[in-house]
């Protein structure tokens, strides 16, 4: 057949292109490259039945397969219910690698090149592609793993199961393994020496990290400098997002876990997913027994009044209890573009700490007691329980336009807690005092959020969203003293604390991002406002404050040096609003050695964050990140101590109140390196250098604090013969000044009141205290053995604080006291954990087989 004249070829080609899809890049038009499409059908090789949701990926063919850098992905898609797929915008005239995969099946790979010339749209029918069930993996092994470590645009992602030491523990153990994070012996988390917000599945959580089982966690996302997309509330400590396991693969899959420790305490749990067609059912549950043991000493010189008082304490405490949680839910895939998820969760726990404190002092008791004593013993027994019911609804819609989606979710949490504690001070064989505290709290938390994402062009994306949060909180504390004449406890109304508050936060945000060959940027702006109302229900005191709309911009700018290196600048602004008890001008006597009073003039803190990071990934085996960061805070909330005479206690007391210091400045350097030295040895190292200072001269000429410190963490994993894996985690923290913004407590037992009480601590936060913490270090070890051909069974043995060196030595002093404390908690605990993972790919799970 004779060829058409060139002009007619061009006209025919343009006509065919327009008939196919208006606006598509067409052959030869304005010099643009020619794109086409591929299509076909994916089937099971044995049953010939179509495979829904098979993954189609289109890569540039790797011309250097020996290079460890993965090939660049161009586009992709999923198969429909009937197994069909149709993917357009496929570049022509260059070699392409087409990878077709589905969990439980062997991959199908095809190399092809769409022709660049000719008439019409270049296209290729790949026909019926038959996937074979994997001979190496006949079960779906849901390990919650998508790589041990990876870096995304605004966060770093860490896989949990790559660290065997996590088995049988809680999120506290998991976070201790993550670079950039520190976890102290009380479970307090810091990121670059600031307290971050903890999220679960992308939303703020009411759970503490010791209430989240490690075996239910899939991965941890660390966001050191959150963009405008995230809450501005909470200050500049960053965000830790704990992502729980949730699989949606066809058929069924799950896991069972059972373990114990040397205390001895036991734990168990399991999860199960069932998926057929448009429905996916999921359920999980965990039960953990806990026994925590701690020891401590306190030596203190009180200088509040003459004569000075020397006090020495030793403390031993044991905390027995359990926590259990469960979740059930359903995913409904209405079609390829709409998904609705409903879930219900419950967490319940009970802890019963007991504590003995032995105190020696030269002048301890007031004149109201019959005669002075130099020693006393204090025993406390407390029962605490809590429960949390959470409901969630999530909707996701994918638009026909590529990269465009809408999500909306509504969450409700109802939390209740209660406690009762008795405190007995024995001064001699024939004289003692008994005290009691009771109380509890209720909280209802409502949140609603909607996010919209759209690609304007291939390299430009916009995001926008709205969020509302309402929290209703109420709490009551009652204090009693035992009266010998009546043989019963008598309420001390002056020490009662009974309050409630309503907190509302509303926000909206928008971001725009653009990617080019050498530059990537994201600009964002968030608007956020809040209303706060609280009252002391047994008094006329109430409080109402509204924070107007505030702007919180963010900027991310990345310079791509090459495929292996880039430099990123991140800048943002955050807020930290004061809490109810920090604002209300009510004197809280519930612990007479830690009396506090709020300040209604307290202002919110504003934090300005900046970081400059360099990333080098020469290959898949090695990654290096260096980050210089800075944090500037205005109106820093600090505790300020004043001495006043208390008519209720009939003596001079120290009152802790709150003020806004002028500013706080911090800067540091963080280095993270992850290296696969050999096939059997992987090493992750983390070094953090830090310097900070506080300027509180607007409160007092002497209210300044400056500190510098550094800490390092090394995580080594050895893959041994016989399917064994050995892990060693070592951390070291240098001598440092007292941490800004945290409370430094003595060995006193939390609770109690009245003279002679040892309860809850001596003095205020570290912001107003001069002092230091001595260096400390610790070592955790674990050994994991995998069984069966598929390695779906494992046994893990681990021990934390093997060297018995993870202790806390603190020296602190003010104009009112000089104090040295020592504490140790949960050393050399041995844990054993067994896990079994199971599953099967089955497109027709509930249909009767012939």
CSV table of C-alpha atoms in Angstrom, one decimal, residues 202-203 228-231 406-411 446-453 463-469 505-511 525-529 549:
chain,number,residue,atom,x,y,z
A,202,UNK,CA,-2.3,9.9,61.2
A,203,UNK,CA,-4.5,11.2,63.9
A,228,UNK,CA,1.0,23.3,57.2
A,229,UNK,CA,-1.0,20.1,56.6
A,230,UNK,CA,-0.5,19.0,60.2
A,231,UNK,CA,-1.8,20.5,63.5
A,406,UNK,CA,-10.9,13.3,48.5
A,407,UNK,CA,-10.8,11.8,52.0
A,408,UNK,CA,-13.0,12.5,55.0
A,409,UNK,CA,-13.1,11.0,58.5
A,410,UNK,CA,-14.9,11.4,61.7
A,411,UNK,CA,-13.6,10.1,65.1
A,446,UNK,CA,-14.6,14.6,68.8
A,447,UNK,CA,-12.6,15.2,65.6
A,448,UNK,CA,-13.6,15.6,62.0
A,449,UNK,CA,-11.2,16.2,59.0
A,450,UNK,CA,-11.4,16.3,55.2
A,451,UNK,CA,-8.5,16.5,52.8
A,452,UNK,CA,-8.4,17.1,49.0
A,453,UNK,CA,-5.5,16.4,46.7
A,463,UNK,CA,-3.7,20.0,48.8
A,464,UNK,CA,-6.3,21.6,51.0
A,465,UNK,CA,-8.2,20.5,54.1
A,466,UNK,CA,-10.4,21.4,57.0
A,467,UNK,CA,-10.2,20.1,60.6
A,468,UNK,CA,-12.3,20.5,63.8
A,469,UNK,CA,-11.6,19.2,67.2
A,505,UNK,CA,-9.7,24.0,67.8
A,506,UNK,CA,-10.7,24.7,64.2
A,507,UNK,CA,-8.3,24.8,61.3
A,508,UNK,CA,-7.9,24.9,57.5
A,509,UNK,CA,-4.8,24.6,55.3
A,510,UNK,CA,-3.6,24.6,51.8
A,511,UNK,CA,-0.3,23.6,50.1
A,525,UNK,CA,-0.4,28.0,54.9
A,526,UNK,CA,-2.5,26.9,57.9
A,527,UNK,CA,-5.2,29.0,59.7
A,528,UNK,CA,-6.0,27.9,63.2
A,529,UNK,CA,-8.1,29.3,66.1
A,549,UNK,CA,-7.0,33.2,63.9
